[in-house]
PDB file of C-alpha atoms in Angstrom:
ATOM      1  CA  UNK A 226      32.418 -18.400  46.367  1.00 62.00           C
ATOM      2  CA  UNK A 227      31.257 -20.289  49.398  1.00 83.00           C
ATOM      3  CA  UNK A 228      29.355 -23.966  49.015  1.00 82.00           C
ATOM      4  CA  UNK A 229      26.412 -22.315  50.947  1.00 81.00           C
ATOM      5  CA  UNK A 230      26.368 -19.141  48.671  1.00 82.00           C
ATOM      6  CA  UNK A 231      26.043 -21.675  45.430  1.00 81.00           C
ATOM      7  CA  UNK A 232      23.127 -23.622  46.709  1.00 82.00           C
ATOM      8  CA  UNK A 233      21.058 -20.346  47.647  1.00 79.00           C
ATOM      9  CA  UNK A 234      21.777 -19.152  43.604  1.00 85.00           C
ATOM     10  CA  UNK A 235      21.194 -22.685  42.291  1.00 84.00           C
ATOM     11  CA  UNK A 236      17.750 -22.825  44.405  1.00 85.00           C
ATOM     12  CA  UNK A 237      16.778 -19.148  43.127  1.00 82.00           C
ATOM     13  CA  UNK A 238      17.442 -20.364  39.842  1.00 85.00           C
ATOM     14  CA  UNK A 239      15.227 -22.813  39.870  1.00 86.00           C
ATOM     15  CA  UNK A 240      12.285 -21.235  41.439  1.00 82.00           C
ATOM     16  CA  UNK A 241      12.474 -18.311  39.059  1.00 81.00           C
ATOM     17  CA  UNK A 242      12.277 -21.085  35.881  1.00 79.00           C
ATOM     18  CA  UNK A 243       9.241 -22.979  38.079  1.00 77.00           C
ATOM     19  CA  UNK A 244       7.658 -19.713  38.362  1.00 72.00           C
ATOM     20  CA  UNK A 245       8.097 -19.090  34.487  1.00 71.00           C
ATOM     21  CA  UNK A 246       6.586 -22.213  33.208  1.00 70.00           C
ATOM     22  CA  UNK A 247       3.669 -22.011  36.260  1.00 73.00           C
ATOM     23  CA  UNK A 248       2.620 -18.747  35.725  1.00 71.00           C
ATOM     24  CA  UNK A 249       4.732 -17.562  32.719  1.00 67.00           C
ATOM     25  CA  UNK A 250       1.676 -14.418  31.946  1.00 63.00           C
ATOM     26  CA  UNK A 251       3.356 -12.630  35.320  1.00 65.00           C
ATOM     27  CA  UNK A 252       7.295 -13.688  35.271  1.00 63.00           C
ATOM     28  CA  UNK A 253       7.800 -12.838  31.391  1.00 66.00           C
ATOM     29  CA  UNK A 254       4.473 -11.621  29.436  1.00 66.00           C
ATOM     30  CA  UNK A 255       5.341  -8.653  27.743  1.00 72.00           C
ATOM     31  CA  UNK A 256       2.337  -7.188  28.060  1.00 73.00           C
ATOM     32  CA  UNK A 257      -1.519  -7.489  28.229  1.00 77.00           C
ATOM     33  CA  UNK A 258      -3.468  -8.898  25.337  1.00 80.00           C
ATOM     34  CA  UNK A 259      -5.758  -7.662  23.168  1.00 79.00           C
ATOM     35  CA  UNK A 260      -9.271  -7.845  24.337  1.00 79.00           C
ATOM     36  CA  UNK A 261     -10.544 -10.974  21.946  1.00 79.00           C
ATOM     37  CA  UNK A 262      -7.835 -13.076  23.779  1.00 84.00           C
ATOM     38  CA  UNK A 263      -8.412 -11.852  27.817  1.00 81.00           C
ATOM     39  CA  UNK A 264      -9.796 -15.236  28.742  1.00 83.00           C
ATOM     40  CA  UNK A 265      -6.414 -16.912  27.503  1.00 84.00           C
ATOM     41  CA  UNK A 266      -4.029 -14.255  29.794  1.00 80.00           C
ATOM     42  CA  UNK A 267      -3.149 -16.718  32.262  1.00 79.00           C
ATOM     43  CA  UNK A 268      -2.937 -19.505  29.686  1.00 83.00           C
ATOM     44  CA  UNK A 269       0.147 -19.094  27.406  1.00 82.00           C
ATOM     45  CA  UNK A 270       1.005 -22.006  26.123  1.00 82.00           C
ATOM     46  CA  UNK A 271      -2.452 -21.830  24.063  1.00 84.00           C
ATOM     47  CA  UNK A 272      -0.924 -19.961  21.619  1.00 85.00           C
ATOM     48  CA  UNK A 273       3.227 -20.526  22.951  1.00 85.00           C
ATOM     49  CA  UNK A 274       5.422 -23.095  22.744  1.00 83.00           C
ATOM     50  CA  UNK A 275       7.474 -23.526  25.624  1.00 79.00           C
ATOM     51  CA  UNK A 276      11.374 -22.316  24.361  1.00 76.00           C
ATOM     52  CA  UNK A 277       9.504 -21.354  20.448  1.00 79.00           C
ATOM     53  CA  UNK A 278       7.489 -18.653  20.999  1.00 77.00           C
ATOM     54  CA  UNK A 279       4.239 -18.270  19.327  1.00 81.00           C
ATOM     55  CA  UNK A 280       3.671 -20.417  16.305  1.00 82.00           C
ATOM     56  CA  UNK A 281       0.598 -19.535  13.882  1.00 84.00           C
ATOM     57  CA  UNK A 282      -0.318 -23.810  14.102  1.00 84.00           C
ATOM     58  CA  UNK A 283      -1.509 -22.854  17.717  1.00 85.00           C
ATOM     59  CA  UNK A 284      -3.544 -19.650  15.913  1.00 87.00           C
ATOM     60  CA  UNK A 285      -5.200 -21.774  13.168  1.00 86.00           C
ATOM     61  CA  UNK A 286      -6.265 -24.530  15.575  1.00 85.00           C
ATOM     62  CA  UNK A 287      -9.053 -21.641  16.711  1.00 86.00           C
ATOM     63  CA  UNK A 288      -9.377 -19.190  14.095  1.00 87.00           C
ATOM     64  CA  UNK A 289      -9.621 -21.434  10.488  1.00 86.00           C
ATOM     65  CA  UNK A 290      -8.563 -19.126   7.235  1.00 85.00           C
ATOM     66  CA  UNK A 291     -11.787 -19.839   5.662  1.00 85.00           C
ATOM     67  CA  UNK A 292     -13.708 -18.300   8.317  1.00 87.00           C
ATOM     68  CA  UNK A 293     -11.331 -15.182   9.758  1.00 87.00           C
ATOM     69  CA  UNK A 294     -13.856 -12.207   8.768  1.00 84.00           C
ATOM     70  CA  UNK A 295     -16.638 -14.340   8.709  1.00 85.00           C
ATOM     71  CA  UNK A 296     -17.259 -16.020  11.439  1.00 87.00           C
ATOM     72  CA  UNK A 297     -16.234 -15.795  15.226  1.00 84.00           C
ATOM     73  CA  UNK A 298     -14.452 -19.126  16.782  1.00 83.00           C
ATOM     74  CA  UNK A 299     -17.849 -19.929  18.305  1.00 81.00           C
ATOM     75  CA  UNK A 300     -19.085 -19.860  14.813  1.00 84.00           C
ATOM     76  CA  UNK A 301     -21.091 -16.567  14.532  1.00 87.00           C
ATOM     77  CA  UNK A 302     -21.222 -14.425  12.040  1.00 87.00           C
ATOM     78  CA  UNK A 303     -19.200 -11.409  12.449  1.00 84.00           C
ATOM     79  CA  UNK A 304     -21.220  -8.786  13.440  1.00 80.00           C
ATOM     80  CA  UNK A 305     -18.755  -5.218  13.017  1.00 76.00           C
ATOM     81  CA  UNK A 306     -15.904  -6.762  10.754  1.00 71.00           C
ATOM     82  CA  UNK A 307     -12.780  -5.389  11.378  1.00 68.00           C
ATOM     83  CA  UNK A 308     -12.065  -5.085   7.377  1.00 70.00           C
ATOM     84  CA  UNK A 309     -14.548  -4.008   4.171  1.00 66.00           C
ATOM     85  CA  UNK A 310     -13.870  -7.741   2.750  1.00 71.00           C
ATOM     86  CA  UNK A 311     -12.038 -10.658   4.076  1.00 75.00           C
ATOM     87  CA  UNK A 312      -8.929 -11.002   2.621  1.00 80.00           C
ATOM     88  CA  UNK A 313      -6.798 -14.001   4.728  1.00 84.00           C
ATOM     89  CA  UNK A 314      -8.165 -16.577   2.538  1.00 83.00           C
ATOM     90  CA  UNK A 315      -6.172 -14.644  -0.236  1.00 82.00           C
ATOM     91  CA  UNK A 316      -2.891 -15.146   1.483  1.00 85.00           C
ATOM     92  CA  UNK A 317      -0.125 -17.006   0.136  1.00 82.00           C
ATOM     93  CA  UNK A 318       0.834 -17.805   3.470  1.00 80.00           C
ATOM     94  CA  UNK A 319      -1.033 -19.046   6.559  1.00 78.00           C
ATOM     95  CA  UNK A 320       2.064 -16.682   8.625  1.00 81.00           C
ATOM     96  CA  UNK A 321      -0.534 -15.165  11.346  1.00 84.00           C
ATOM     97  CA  UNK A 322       2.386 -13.646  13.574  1.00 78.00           C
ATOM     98  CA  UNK A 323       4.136 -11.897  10.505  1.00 77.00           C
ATOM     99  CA  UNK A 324       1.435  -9.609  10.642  1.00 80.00           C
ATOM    100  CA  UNK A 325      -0.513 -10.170  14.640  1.00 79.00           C
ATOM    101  CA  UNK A 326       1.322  -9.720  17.659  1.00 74.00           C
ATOM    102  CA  UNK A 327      -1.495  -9.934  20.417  1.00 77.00           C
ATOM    103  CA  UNK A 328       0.580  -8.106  23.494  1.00 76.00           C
ATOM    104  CA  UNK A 329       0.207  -4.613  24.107  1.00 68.00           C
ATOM    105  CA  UNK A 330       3.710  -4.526  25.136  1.00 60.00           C
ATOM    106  CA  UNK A 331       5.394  -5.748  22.068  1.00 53.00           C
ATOM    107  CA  UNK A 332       5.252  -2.448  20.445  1.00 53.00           C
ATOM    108  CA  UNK A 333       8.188  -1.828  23.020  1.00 47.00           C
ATOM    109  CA  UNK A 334      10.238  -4.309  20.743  1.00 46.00           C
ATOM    110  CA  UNK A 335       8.997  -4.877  16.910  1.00 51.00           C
ATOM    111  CA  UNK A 336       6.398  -3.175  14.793  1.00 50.00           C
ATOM    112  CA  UNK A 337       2.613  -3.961  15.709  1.00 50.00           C
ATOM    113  CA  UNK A 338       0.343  -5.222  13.220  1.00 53.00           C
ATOM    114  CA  UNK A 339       2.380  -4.978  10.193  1.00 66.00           C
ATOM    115  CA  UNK A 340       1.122  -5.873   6.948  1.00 76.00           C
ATOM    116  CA  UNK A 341       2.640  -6.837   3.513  1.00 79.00           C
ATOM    117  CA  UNK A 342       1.015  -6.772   0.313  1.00 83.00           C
ATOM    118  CA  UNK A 343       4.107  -9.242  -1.158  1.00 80.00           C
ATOM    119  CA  UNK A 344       1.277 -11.683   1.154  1.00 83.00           C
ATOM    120  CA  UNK A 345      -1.682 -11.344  -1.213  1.00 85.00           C
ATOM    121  CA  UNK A 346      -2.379 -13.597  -3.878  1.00 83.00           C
ATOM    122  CA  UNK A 347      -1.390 -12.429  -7.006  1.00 82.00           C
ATOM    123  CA  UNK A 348      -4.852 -12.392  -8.466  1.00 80.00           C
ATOM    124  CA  UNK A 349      -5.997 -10.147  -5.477  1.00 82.00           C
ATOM    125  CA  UNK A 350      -2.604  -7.560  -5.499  1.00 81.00           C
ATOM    126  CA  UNK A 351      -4.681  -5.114  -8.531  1.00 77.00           C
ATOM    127  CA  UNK A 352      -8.357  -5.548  -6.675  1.00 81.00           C
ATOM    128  CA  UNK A 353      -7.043  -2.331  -4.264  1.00 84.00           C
ATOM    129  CA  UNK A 354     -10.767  -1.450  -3.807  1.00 79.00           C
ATOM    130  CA  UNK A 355     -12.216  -4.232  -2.428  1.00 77.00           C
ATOM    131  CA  UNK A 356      -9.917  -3.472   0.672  1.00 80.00           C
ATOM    132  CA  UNK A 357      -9.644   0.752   0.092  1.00 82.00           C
ATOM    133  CA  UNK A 358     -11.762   3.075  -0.143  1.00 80.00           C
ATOM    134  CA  UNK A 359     -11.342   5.092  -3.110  1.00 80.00           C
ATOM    135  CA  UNK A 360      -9.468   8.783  -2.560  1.00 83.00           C
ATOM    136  CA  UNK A 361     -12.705  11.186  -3.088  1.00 80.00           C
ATOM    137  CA  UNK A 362      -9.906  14.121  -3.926  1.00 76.00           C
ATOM    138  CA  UNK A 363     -10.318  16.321  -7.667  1.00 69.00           C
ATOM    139  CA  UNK A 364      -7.323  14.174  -8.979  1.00 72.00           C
ATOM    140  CA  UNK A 365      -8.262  10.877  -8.307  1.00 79.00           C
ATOM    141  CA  UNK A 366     -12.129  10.809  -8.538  1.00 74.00           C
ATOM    142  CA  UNK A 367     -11.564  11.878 -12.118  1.00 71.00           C
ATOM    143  CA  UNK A 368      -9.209   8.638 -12.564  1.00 74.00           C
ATOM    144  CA  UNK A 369     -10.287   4.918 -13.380  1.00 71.00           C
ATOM    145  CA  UNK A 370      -7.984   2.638 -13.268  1.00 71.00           C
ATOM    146  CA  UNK A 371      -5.441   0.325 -10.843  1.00 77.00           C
ATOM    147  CA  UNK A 372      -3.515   1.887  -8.058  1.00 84.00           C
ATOM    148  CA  UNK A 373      -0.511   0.887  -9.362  1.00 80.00           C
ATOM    149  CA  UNK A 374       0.297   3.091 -12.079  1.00 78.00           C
ATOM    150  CA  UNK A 375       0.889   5.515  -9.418  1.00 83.00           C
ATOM    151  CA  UNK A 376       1.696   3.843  -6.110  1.00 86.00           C
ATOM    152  CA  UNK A 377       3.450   1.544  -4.757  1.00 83.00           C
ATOM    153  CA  UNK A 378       1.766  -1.243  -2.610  1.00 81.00           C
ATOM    154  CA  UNK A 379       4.816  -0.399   0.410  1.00 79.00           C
ATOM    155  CA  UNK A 380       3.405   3.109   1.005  1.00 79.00           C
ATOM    156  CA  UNK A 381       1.113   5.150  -0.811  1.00 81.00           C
ATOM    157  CA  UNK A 382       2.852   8.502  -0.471  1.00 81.00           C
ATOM    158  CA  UNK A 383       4.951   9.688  -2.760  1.00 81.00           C
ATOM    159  CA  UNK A 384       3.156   8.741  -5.282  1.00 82.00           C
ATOM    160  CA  UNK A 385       5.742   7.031  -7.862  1.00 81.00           C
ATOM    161  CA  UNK A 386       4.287   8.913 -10.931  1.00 80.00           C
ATOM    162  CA  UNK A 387       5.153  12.627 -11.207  1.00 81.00           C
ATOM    163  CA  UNK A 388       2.854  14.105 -14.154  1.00 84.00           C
ATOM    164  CA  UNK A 389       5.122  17.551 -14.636  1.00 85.00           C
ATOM    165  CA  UNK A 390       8.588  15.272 -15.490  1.00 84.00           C
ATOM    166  CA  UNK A 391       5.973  14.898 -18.865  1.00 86.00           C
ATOM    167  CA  UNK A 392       3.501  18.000 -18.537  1.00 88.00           C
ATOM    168  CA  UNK A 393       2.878  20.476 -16.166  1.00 87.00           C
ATOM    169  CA  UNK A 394      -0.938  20.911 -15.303  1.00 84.00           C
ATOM    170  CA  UNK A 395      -1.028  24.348 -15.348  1.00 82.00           C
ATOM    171  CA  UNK A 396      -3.335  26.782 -16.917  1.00 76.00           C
ATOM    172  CA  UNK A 397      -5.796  25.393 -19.178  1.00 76.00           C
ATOM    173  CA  UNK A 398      -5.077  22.258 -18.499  1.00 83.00           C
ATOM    174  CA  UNK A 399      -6.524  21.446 -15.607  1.00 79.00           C
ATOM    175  CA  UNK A 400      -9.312  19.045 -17.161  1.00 80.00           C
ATOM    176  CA  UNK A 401     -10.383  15.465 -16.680  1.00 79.00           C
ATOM    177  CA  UNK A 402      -7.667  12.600 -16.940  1.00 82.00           C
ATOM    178  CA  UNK A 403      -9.990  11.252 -20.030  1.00 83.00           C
ATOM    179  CA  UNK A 404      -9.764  14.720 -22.016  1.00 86.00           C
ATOM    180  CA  UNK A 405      -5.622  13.478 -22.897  1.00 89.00           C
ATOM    181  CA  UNK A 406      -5.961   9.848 -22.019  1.00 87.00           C
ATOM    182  CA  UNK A 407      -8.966   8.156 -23.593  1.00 86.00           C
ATOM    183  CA  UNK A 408     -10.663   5.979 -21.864  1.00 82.00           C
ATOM    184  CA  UNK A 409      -8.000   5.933 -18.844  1.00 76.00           C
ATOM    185  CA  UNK A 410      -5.255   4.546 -20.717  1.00 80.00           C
ATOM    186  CA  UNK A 411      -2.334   6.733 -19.212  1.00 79.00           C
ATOM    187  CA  UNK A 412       0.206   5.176 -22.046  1.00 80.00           C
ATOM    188  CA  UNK A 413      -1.346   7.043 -24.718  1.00 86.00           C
ATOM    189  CA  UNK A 414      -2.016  10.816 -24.900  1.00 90.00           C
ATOM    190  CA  UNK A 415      -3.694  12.980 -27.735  1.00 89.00           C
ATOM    191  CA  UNK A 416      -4.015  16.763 -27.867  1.00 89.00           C
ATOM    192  CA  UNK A 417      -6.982  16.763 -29.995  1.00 88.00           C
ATOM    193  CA  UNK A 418      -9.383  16.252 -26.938  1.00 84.00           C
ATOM    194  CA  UNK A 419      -9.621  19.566 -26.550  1.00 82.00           C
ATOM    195  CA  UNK A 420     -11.527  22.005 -28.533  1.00 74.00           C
ATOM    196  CA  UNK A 421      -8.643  24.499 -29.375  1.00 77.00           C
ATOM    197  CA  UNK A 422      -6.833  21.716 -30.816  1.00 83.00           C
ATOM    198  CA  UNK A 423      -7.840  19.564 -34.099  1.00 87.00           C
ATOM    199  CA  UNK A 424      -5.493  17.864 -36.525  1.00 88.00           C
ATOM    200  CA  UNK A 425      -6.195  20.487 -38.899  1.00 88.00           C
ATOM    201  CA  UNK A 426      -5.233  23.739 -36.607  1.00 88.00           C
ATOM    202  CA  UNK A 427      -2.181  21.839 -35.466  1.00 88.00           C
ATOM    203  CA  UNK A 428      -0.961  20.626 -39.091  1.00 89.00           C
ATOM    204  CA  UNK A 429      -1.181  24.317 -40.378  1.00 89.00           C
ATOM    205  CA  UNK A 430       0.134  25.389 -37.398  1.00 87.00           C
ATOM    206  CA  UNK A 431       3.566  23.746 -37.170  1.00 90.00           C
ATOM    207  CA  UNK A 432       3.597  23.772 -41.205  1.00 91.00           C
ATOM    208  CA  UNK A 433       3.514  27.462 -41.152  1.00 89.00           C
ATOM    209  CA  UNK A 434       6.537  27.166 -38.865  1.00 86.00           C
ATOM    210  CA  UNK A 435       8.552  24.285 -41.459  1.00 88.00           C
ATOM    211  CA  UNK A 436       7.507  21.381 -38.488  1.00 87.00           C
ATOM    212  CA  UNK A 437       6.922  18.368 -40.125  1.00 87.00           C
ATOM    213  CA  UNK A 438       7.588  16.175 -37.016  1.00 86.00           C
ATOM    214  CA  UNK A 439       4.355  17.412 -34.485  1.00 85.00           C
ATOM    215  CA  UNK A 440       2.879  13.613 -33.404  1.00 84.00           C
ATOM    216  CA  UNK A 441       4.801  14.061 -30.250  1.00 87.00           C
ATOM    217  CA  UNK A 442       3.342  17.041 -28.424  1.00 88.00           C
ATOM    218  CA  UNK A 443       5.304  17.104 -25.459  1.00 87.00           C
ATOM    219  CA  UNK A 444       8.346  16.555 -26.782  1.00 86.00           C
ATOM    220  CA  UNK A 445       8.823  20.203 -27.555  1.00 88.00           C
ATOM    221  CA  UNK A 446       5.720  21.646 -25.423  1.00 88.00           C
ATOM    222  CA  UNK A 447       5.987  20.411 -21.533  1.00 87.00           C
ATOM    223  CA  UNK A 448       3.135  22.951 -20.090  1.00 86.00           C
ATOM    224  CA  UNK A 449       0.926  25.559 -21.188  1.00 82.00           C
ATOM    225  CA  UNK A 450       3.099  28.408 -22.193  1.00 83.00           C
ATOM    226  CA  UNK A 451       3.807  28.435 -25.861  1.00 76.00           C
ATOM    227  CA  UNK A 452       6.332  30.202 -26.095  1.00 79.00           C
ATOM    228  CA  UNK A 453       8.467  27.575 -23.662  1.00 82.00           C
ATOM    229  CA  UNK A 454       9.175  25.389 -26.889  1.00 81.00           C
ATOM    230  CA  UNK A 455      11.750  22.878 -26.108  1.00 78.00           C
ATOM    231  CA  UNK A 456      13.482  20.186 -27.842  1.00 64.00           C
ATOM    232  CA  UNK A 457      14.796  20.029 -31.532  1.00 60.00           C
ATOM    233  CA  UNK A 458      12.432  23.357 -32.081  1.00 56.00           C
ATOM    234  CA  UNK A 459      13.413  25.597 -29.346  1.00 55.00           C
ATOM    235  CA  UNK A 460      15.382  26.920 -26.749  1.00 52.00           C
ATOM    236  CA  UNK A 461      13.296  26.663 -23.928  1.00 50.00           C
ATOM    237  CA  UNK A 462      11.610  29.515 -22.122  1.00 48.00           C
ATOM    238  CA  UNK A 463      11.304  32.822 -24.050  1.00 40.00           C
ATOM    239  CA  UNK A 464      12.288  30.569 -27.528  1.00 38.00           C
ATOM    240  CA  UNK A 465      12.438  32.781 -30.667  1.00 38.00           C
ATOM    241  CA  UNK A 466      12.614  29.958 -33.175  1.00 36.00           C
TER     242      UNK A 466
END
């Protein structure tokens, strides 16, 4: 390689890196920003620093924790907020960029505007409603209670509790949550909320029959066929005994 042929890639070299520190938005932005932050688009080492990236210090010097949902960084009151409640003063961690990347174009590369619950405060990871609305479908509007007994807080579908591995709601059974579970309290079940069903029916019931053992209903009945008798007193479906 000629002497002349170096000097012309040493001087393009340098230009390019002039060019990226003088108007760094053009030679390497990945994209535009989001509309809060236009006025800063040809200024990116407000929130960058140079050979670092963007560091949440540089966020927090404008938007304080104690304000984000509040107030704006002029110090207005937030007029549509963007959530029900604020919720970054809950945060365990003052991490703005693990959850805010403010270029269009970074979708290209990483997820955009990903959010953990493993942030929240402990305190704040059961208060689901103060950030959700409430599902309004037959199943849940009949249920008080925390989200968690169901779902998990990385995704809400599947849910993690499947009501047929214990009982099938089928039939007659298709009743409010409180009819089994008293007062919400999904570790406890009784089969005496129902009118069919008394201690006293049961008991002569299952005596008639030489059962003893009949605390645990679904141990031997899983849905609302009764002739599907499992466990130590049948056979399953079409059971004899």
């Amino acid at each position: 390689m000629s002497r002349l042929l170096k000097i012309i890639l040493a001087a393009n070299l340098i230009v390019i890196a002039v060019l990226a520190f003088a108007y760094p938005h053009l030679m390497v932005g990945p994209g535009k920003l989001i509309p809060g932050h236009t006025k800063l688009e040809a200024d990116c080492f407000a929130c960058h620093t140079p050979l670092l990236g963007a560091r949440s210090e540089r966020c927090i010097s404008c938007h304080e924790p104690k304000e984000i949902g509040r107030l704006t960084t002029a110090g207005l009151p937030v007029v549509k907020p963007l959530t029900s409640v604020p919720f970054h003063q809950k945060l365990t961690s003052q991490d703005c960029v693990v959850c805010h990347s403010d270029h269009s174009g970074v979708r290209r590369y990483r997820q955009h505007g990903l959010f953990k619950h493993a942030l929240l405060q402990k305190a704040t990871l059961d208060q689901c409603q103060s950030c959700h609305k409430a599902p309004v479908d037959p199943l849940h509007e009949r249920i008080s209670g925390t989200c968690s007994q169901c779902h998990s807080q990385e995704k809400w579908t599947p849910a993690t509790f499947d009501h047929d591995k214990y009982f099938a709601l089928d039939r007659d059974h298709t009743t409010r949550c409180v009819t089994c579970h008293v007062r919400n309290d999904y570790r406890r079940y009784t089969c005496y909320g129902c009118h069919e069903h008394t201690p006293g029916d049961i008991r002569r019931e299952h005596i008639e029959e030489g059962i003893r053992d009949f605390k645990n209903c679904v141990e031997c009945h899983r849905n609302a066929n009764e002739e599907d008798i499992r466990g130590e007193f049948g056979n399953g479906e079409g059971g004899d005994d």
